Short mmCIF file of C-alpha atoms in Angstrom, two decimals:
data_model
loop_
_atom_site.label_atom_id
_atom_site.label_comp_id
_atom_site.label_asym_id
_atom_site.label_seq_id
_atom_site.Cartn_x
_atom_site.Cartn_y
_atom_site.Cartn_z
CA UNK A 231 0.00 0.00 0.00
CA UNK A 232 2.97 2.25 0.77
CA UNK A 233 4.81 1.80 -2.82
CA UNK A 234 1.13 2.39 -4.65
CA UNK A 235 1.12 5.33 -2.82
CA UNK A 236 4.13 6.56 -3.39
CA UNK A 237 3.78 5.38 -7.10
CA UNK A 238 0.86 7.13 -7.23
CA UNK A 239 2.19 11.03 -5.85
CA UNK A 240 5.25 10.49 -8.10
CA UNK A 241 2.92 10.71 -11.59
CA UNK A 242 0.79 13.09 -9.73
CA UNK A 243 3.74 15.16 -9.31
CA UNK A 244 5.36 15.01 -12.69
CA UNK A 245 1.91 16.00 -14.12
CA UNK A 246 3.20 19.10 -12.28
CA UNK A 247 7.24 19.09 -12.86
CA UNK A 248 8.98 16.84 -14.63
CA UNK A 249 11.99 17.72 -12.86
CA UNK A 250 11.71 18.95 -9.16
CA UNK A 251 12.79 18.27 -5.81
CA UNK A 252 10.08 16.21 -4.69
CA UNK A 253 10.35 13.86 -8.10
CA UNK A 254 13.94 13.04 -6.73
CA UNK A 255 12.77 12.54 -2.87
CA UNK A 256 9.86 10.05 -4.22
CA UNK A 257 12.93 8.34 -6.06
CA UNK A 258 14.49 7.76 -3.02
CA UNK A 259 11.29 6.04 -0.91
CA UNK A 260 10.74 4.03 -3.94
CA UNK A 261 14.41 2.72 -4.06
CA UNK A 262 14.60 2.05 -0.09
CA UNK A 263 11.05 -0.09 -0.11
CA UNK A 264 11.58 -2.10 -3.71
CA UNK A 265 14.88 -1.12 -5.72
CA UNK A 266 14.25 -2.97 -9.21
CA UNK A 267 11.21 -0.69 -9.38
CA UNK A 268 13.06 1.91 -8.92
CA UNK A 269 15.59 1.26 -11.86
CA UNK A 270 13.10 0.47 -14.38
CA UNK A 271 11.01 3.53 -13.51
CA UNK A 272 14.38 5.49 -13.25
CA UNK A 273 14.76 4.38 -16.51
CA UNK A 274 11.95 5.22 -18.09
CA UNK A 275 12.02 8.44 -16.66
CA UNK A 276 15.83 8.75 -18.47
CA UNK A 277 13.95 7.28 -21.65
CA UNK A 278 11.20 9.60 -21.75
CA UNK A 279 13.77 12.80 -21.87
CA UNK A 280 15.99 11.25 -23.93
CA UNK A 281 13.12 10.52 -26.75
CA UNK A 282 12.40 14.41 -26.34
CA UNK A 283 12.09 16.35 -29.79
CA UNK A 284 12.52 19.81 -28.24
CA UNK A 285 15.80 18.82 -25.75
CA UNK A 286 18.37 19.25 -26.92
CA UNK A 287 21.62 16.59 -27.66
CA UNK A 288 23.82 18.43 -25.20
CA UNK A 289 20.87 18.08 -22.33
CA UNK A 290 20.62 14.17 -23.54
CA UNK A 291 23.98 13.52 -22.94
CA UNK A 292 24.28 14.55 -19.81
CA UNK A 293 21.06 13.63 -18.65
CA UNK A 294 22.73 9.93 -19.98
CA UNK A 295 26.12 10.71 -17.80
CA UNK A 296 23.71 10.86 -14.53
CA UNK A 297 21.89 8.04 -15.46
CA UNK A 298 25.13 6.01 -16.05
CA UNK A 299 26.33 7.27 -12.46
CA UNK A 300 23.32 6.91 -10.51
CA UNK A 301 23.30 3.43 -11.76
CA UNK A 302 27.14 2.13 -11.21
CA UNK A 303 26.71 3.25 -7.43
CA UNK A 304 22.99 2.28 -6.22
CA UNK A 305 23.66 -1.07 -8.42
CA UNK A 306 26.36 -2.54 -6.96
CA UNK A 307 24.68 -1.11 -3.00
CA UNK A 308 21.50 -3.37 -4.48
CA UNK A 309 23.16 -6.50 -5.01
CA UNK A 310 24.76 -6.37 -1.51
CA UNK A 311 22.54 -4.75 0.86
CA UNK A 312 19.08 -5.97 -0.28
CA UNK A 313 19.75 -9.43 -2.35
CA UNK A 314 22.37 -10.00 0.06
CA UNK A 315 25.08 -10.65 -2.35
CA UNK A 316 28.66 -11.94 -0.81
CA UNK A 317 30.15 -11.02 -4.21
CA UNK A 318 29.38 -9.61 -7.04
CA UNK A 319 30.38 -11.77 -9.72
CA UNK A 320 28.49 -14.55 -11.96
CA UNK A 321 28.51 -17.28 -9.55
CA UNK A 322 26.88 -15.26 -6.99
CA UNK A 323 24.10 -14.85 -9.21
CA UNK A 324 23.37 -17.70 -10.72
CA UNK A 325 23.05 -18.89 -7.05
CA UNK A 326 20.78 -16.34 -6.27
CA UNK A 327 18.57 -16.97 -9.67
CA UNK A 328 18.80 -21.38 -8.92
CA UNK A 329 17.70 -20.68 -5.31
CA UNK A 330 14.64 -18.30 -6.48
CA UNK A 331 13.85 -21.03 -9.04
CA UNK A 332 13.92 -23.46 -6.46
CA UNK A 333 11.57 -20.96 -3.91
CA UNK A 334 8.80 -20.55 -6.97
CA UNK A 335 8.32 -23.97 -7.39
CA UNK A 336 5.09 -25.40 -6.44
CA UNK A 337 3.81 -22.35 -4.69
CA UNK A 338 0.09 -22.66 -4.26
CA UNK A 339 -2.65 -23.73 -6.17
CA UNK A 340 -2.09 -21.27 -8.87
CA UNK A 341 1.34 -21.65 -9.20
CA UNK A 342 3.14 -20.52 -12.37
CA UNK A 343 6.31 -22.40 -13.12
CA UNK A 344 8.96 -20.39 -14.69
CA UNK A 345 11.14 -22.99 -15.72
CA UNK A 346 8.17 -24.32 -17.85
CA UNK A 347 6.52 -21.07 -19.08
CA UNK A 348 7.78 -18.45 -21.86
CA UNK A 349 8.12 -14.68 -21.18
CA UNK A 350 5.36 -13.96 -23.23
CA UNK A 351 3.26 -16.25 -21.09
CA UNK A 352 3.79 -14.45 -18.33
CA UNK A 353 3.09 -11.33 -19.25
CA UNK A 354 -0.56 -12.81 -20.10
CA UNK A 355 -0.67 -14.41 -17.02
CA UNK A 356 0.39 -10.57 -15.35
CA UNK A 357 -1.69 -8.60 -18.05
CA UNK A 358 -5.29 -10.66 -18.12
CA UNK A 359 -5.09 -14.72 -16.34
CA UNK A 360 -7.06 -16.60 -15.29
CA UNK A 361 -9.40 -15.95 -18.76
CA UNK A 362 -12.14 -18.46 -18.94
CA UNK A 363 -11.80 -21.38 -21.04
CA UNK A 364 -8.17 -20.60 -20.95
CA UNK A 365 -7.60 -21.76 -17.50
CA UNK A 366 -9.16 -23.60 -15.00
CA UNK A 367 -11.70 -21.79 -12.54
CA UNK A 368 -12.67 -23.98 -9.63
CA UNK A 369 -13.38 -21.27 -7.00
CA UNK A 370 -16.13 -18.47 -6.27
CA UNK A 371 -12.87 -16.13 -6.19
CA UNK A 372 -10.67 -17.11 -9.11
CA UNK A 373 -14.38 -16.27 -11.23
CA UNK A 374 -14.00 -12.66 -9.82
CA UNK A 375 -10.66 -12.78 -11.40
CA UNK A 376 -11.72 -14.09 -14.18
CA UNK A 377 -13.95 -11.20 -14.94
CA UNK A 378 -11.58 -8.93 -14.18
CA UNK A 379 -9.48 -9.98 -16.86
CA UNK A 380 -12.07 -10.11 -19.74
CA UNK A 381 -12.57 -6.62 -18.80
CA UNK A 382 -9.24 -5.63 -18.37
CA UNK A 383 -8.79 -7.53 -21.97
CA UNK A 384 -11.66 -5.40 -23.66
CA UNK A 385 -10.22 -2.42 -22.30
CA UNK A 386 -7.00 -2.89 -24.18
CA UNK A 387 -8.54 -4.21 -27.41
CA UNK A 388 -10.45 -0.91 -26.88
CA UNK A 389 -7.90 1.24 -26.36
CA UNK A 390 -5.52 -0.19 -29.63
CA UNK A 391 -8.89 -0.10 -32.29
CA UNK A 392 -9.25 3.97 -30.85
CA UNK A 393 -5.71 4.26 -31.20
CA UNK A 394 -5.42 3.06 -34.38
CA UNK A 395 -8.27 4.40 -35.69
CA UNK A 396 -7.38 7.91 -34.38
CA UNK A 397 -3.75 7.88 -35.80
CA UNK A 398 -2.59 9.30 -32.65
CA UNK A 399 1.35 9.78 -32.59
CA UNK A 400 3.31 9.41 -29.79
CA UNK A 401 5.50 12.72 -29.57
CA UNK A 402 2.09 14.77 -29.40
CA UNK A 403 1.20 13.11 -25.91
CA UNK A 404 2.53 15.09 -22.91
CA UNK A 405 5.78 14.48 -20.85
CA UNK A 406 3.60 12.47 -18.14
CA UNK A 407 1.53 10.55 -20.64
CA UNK A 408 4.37 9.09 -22.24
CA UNK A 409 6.37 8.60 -19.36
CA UNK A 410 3.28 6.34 -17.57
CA UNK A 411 2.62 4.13 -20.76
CA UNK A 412 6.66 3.55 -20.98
CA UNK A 413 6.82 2.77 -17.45
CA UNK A 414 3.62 0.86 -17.28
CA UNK A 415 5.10 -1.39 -19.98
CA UNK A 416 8.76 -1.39 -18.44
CA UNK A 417 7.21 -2.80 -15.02
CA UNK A 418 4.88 -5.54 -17.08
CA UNK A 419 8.06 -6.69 -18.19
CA UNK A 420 9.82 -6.45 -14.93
CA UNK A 421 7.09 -8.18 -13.12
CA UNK A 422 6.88 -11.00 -15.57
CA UNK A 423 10.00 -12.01 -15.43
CA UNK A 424 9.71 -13.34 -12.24
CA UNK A 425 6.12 -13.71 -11.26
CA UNK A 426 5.52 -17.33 -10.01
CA UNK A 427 1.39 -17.67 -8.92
CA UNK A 428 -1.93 -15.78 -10.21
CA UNK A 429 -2.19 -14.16 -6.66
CA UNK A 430 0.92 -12.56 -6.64
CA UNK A 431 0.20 -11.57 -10.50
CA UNK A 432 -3.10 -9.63 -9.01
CA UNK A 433 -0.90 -7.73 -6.57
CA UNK A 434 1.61 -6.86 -9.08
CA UNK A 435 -1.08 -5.22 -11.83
CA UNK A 436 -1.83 -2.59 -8.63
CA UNK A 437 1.63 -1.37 -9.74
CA UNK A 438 1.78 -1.03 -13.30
CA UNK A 439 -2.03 -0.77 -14.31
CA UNK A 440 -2.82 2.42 -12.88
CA UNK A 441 0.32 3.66 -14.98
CA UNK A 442 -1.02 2.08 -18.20
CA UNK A 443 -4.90 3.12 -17.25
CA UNK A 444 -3.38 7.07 -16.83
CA UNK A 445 -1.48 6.99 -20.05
CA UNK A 446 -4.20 5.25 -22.11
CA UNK A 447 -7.51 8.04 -20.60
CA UNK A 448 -5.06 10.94 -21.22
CA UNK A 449 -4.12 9.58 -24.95
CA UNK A 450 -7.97 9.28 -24.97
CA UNK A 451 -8.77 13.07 -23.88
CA UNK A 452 -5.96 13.90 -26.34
CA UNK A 453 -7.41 12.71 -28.99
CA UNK A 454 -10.87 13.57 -28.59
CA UNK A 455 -9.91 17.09 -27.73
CA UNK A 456 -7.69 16.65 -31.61
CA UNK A 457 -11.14 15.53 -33.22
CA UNK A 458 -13.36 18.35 -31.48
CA UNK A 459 -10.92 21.09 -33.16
#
């Protein structure tokens, strides 16, 4: 509740600023309470400027240096202080990947393997499962879930038909538009790379849904606002 909260005051307050002091402060709580959602929305927040028609080359490469630096120190301070890394080298993380494998396995009734799955399965498990007929529903609450992805699929077929249809181009969407559907797709992929049962799945869309849901109404208003002039 504490990260949605926090996730949720940081796009509130680059709606306002892009770049302000309070941006960099929510940085900081998000790195202390989960750190690999802090580098991927760090890095869409790097991506975002860098993909900026009107900055200029100068202001990308530096914005690039700092991105480079604040990466190559909180890193390294990641691997040791919250994975708990003796070294950092490649046998400390394969151990650290085998023994996560090993921790996934089996866990719960809707488990997901990850050995056994693809990437892209997972992200459909993150983005719509359990869809009837595509997986088995044997409880009062997994058919709650299941109707909450058929509409959380018709919503996106939805959104990609008005998209299309409208033509809309990226570059015309503002700073915080862009930067929520990056980083709402940026934390799908995070999420699905290590998301091991359809509960934990649920939890995780609290974190990048709202992100896509933002980016696709404002796109929305965008282009309605386009057609009405």
């Amino acid at each position: 509740a504490l990260l949605f909260t926090i996730m949720a005051l940081f796009l509130y307050e680059l709606n306002l600023n892009y770049f302000s002091w309070k941006i960099m402060v929510l940085f900081g709580a998000i790195f202390l309470i989960r750190p690999h959602v802090f580098f991927v929305m760090f890095a869409a927040f790097i991506l975002v400027f860098i993909l900026d028609k009107e900055q200029s080359l100068k202001n990308k490469y530096k914005i690039i240096i700092i991105n480079v630096t604040v990466v190559a120190v909180l890193l390294p301070l990641t691997f040791i202080y919250f994975l708990k890394f003796e070294e950092l080298n490649s046998v400390s993380f394969n151990s650290f990947l085998q023994d996560f494998i090993t921790y996934t396995l089996n866990k719960g009734q809707t488990a997901i393997n990850i050995k056994e799955t693809s990437f892209l399965t997972r992200i459909g498990y993150n983005l719509f499962m359990p869809l009837p007929f595509l997986y088995p529903i044997y409880s009062l609450q997994l058919w709650w879930v299941a109707l909450e992805g058929v509409y959380l699929l018709s919503v996106i077929i939805f959104y990609f038909f008005y998209l299309i249809r409208g033509q809309l181009s990226f570059y015309s969407l503002s700073k915080s538009s862009r930067y929520s559907l990056i980083c709402g797709v940026l934390l799908l992929l995070l999420f699905s790379g290590y998301v091991y049962n359809l509960g934990l799945a649920s939890r995780m869309r609290l974190m990048f849904y709202p992100y896509l849901f933002y980016g696709m109404l404002t796109s929305l208003k965008f282009l309605n606002e386009k057609k009405a002039h």
